Short mmCIF file of C-alpha atoms in Angstrom, two decimals:
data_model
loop_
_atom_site.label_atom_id
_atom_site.label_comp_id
_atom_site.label_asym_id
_atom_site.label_seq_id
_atom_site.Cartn_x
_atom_site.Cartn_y
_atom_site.Cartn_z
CA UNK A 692 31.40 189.91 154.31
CA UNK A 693 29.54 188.20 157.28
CA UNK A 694 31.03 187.81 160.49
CA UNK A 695 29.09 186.28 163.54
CA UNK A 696 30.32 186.27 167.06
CA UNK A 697 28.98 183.69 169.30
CA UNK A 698 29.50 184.00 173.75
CA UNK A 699 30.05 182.52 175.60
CA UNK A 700 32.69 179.71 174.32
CA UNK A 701 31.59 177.56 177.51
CA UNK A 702 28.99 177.07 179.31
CA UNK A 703 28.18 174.82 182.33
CA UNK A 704 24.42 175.01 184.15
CA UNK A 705 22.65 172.94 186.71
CA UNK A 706 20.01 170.83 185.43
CA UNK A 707 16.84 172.34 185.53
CA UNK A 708 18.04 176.02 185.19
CA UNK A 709 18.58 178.00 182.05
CA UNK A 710 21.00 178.52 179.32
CA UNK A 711 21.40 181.23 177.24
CA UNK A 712 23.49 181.90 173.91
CA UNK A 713 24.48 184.99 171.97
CA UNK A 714 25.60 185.90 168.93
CA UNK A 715 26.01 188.92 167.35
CA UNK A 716 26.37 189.47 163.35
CA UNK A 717 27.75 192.47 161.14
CA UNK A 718 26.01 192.17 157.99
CA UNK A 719 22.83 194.13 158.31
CA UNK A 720 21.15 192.70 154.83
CA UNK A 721 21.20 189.55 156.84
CA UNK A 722 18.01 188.09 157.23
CA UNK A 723 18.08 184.26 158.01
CA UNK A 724 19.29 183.14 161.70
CA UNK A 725 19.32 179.02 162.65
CA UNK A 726 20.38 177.26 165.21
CA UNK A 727 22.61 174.18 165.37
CA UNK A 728 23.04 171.64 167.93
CA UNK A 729 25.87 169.34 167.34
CA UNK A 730 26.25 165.74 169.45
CA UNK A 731 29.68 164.34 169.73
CA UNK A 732 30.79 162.65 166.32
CA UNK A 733 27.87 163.48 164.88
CA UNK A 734 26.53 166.31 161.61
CA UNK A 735 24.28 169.55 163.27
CA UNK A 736 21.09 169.53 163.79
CA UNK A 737 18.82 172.00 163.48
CA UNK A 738 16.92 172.86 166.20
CA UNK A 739 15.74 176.30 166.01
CA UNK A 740 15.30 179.51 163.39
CA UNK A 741 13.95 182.79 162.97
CA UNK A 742 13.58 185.59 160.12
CA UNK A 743 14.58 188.67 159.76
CA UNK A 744 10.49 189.82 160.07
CA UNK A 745 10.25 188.30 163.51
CA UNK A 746 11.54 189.20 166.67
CA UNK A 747 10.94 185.79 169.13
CA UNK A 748 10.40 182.37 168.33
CA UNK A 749 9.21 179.63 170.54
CA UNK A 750 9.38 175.62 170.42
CA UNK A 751 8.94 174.10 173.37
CA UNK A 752 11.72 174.56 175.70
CA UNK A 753 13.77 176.66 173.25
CA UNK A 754 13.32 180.08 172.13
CA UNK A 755 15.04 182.78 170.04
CA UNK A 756 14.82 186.02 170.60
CA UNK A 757 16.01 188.50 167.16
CA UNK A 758 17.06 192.30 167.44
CA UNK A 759 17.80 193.39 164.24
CA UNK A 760 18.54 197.04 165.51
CA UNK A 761 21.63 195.84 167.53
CA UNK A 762 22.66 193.12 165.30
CA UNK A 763 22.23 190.31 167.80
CA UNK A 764 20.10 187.04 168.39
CA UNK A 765 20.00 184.56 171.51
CA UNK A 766 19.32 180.85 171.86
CA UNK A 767 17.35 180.25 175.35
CA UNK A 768 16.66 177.08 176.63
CA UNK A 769 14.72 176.58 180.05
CA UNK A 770 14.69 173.78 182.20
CA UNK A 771 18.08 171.99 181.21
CA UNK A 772 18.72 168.26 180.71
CA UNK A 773 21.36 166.30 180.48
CA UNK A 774 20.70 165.74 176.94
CA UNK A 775 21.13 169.21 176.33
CA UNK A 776 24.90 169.00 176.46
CA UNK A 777 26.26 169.56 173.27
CA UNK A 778 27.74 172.47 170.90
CA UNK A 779 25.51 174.83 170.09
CA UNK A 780 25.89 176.47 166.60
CA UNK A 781 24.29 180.50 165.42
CA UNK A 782 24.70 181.15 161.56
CA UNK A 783 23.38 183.90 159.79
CA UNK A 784 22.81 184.52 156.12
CA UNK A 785 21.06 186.94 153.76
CA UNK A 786 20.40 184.90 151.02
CA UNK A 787 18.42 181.50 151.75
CA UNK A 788 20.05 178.43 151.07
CA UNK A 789 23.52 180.11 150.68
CA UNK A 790 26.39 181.88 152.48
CA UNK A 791 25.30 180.54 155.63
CA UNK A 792 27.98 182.28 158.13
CA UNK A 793 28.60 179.95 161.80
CA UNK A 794 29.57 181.39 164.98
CA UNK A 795 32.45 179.64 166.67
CA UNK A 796 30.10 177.63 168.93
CA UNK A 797 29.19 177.02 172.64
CA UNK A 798 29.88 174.02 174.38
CA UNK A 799 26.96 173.83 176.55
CA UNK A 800 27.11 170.95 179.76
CA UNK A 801 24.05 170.67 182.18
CA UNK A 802 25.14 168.89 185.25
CA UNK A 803 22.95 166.64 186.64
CA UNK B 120 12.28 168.54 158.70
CA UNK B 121 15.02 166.97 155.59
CA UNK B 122 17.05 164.06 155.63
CA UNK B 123 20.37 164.45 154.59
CA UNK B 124 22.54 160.88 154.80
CA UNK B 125 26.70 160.59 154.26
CA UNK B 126 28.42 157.39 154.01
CA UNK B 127 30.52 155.85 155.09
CA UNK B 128 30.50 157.86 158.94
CA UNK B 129 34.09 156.48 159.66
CA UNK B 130 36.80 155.72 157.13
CA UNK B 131 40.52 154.72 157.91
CA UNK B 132 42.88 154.66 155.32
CA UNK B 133 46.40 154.39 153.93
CA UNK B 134 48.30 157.53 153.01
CA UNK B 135 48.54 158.23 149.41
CA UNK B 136 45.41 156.42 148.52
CA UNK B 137 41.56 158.07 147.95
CA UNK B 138 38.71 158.20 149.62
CA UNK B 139 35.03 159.18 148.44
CA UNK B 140 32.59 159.84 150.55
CA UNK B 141 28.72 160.42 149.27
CA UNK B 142 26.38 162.63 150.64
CA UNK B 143 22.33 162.02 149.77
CA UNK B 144 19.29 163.99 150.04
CA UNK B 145 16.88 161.09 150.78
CA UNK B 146 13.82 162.99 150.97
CA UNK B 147 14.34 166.23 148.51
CA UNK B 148 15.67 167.61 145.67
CA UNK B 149 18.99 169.77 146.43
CA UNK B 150 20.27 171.39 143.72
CA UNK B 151 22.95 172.97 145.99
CA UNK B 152 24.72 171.06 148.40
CA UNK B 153 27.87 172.04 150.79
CA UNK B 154 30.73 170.49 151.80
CA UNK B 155 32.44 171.58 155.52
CA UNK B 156 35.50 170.22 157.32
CA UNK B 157 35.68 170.40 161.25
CA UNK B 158 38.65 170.32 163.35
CA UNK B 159 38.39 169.27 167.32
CA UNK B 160 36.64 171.91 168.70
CA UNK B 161 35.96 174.27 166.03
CA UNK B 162 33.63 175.42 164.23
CA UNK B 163 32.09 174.14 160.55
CA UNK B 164 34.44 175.06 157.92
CA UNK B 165 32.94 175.82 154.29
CA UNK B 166 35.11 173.86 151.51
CA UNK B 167 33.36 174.12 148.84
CA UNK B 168 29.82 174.47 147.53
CA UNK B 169 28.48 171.96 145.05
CA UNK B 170 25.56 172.56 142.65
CA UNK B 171 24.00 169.52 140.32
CA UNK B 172 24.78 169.72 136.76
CA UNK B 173 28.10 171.96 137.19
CA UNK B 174 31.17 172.32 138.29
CA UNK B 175 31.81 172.99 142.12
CA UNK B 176 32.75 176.68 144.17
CA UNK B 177 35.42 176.12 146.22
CA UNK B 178 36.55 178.57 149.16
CA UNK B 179 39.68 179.94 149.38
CA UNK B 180 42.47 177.69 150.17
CA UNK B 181 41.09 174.46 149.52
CA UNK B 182 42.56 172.43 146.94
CA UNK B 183 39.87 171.75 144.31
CA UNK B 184 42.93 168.75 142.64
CA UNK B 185 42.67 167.60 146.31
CA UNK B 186 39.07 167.19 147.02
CA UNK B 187 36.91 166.94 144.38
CA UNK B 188 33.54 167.43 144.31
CA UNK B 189 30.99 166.13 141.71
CA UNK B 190 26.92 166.39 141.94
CA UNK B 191 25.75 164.09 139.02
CA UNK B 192 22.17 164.15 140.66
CA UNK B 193 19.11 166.30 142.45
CA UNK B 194 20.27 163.46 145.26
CA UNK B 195 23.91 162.68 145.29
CA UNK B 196 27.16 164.78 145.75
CA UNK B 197 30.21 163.06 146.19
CA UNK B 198 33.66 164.09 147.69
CA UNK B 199 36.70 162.40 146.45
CA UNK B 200 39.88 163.38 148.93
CA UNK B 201 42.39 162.19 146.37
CA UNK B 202 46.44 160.97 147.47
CA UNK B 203 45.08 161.11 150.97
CA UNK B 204 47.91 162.60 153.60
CA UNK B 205 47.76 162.28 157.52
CA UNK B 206 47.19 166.54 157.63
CA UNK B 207 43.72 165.21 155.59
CA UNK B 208 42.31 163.36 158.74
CA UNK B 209 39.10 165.19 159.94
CA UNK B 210 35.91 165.24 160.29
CA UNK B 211 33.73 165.96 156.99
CA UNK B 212 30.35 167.17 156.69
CA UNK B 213 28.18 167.85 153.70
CA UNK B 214 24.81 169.51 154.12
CA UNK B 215 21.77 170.70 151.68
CA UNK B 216 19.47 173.61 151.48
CA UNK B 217 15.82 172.80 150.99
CA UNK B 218 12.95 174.30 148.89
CA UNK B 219 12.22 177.54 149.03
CA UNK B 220 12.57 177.78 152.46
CA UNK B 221 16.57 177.85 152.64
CA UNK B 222 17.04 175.95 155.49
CA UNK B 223 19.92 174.13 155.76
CA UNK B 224 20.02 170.14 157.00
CA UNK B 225 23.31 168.12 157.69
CA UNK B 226 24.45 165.04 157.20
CA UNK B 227 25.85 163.00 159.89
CA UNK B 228 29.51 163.40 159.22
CA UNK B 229 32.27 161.15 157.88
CA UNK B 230 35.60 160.63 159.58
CA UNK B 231 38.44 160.30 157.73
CA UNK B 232 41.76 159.05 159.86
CA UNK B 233 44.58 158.52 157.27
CA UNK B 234 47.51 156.93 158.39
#
């Protein structure tokens, strides 16, 4: 089955500077990669996907970034706030709406 | 993107008694919805997935006597954590995939402290 990997476990950045997130997968019929951004005490949210036909995504501040060769995708988000602080989930699935695999999550703090 | 609501978000109580929490689609039809436990600083844990109309797929390990699952609508699943014991307190999260698309939206989460 699906495993996904997700570095680093912590992560602490300045505000203003950027953060970046990997995760790696093993499945290679895998096709599906979101993003999650969980608040304390409160469900994900999702912030951010790709597919398995495109190689970089853009919204705003946050991008991800897809090689499908190497098995690996990356959350980046530019310019930090303080509201960015949060755990950060990757998931990966091959078959939409089902299976969805999470990474372990990043704790992500931007100090102000 | 999808609304997904859970109620109640905080629950306390007594050991050996049940608790159900419900988990709505407010603006979609799911006909599969998903049911995840979370422990401090871990990741989402898949319990079970429910689909409308039939009975629930639950993961490996997890007590389907325990927590029951039941999704008697496009709209509604329920989970029912049934002779509640302290080792039951967590956090629990249901979620929904929409259309076509297969994304997946969360609720908000429902902690359960049992005492």
């Amino acid at each position: 089955g699906e495993n996904v990997e997700q570095h680093p476990s912590t992560l602490s950045v300045q505000e203003g500077d950027s953060a970046v997130i990997k995760c790696t997968y093993s499945d290679s019929a895998s096709n599906y990669f979101p993003w999650y951004k969980q608040e304390l005490g409160k469900g994900p949210q999702l912030i951010i996907d790709i597919r398995s036909n495109v190689g970089e995504k853009k919204d705003q501040r946050i991008a991800v970034t897809l090689n499908k060769t190497a098995k690996h995708f990356s959350l980046h988000i530019t310019e930090t706030q303080p509201e960015d602080s949060a755990v950060y989930f990757c998931a990966a699935t091959e078959n939409y709406g089902q299976n969805f695999v999470f990474g372990p999550g990043t704790r992500l703090s931007v100090l102000p | 993107g999808a609304v997904v609501s859970q109620h109640p978000s905080r629950v306390i109580c007594k050991s050996g008694t049940s608790v159900k929490i419900e988990c709505r689609s407010l603006d979609f039809q799911a006909t599969t919805m998903f049911w995840y436990r979370q422990f401090p600083k871990q990741s989402l844990m898949l319990m079970a997935t429910s689909n409308e109309g039939s009975k629930a797929t639950y993961e490996q390990g997890v007590e389907k006597d325990k927590f029951l699952i039941n999704h008697a609508s496009l709209t509604l699943s329920t989970l029912t954590v049934t002779s509640a014991h302290p080792e039951d307190s967590s956090f629990y999260i249901c979620s929904a995939s929409w259309g076509v698309s297969g994304e997946l939206f969360f609720g908000e989460g429902s902690r359960l402290t049992v005492l």
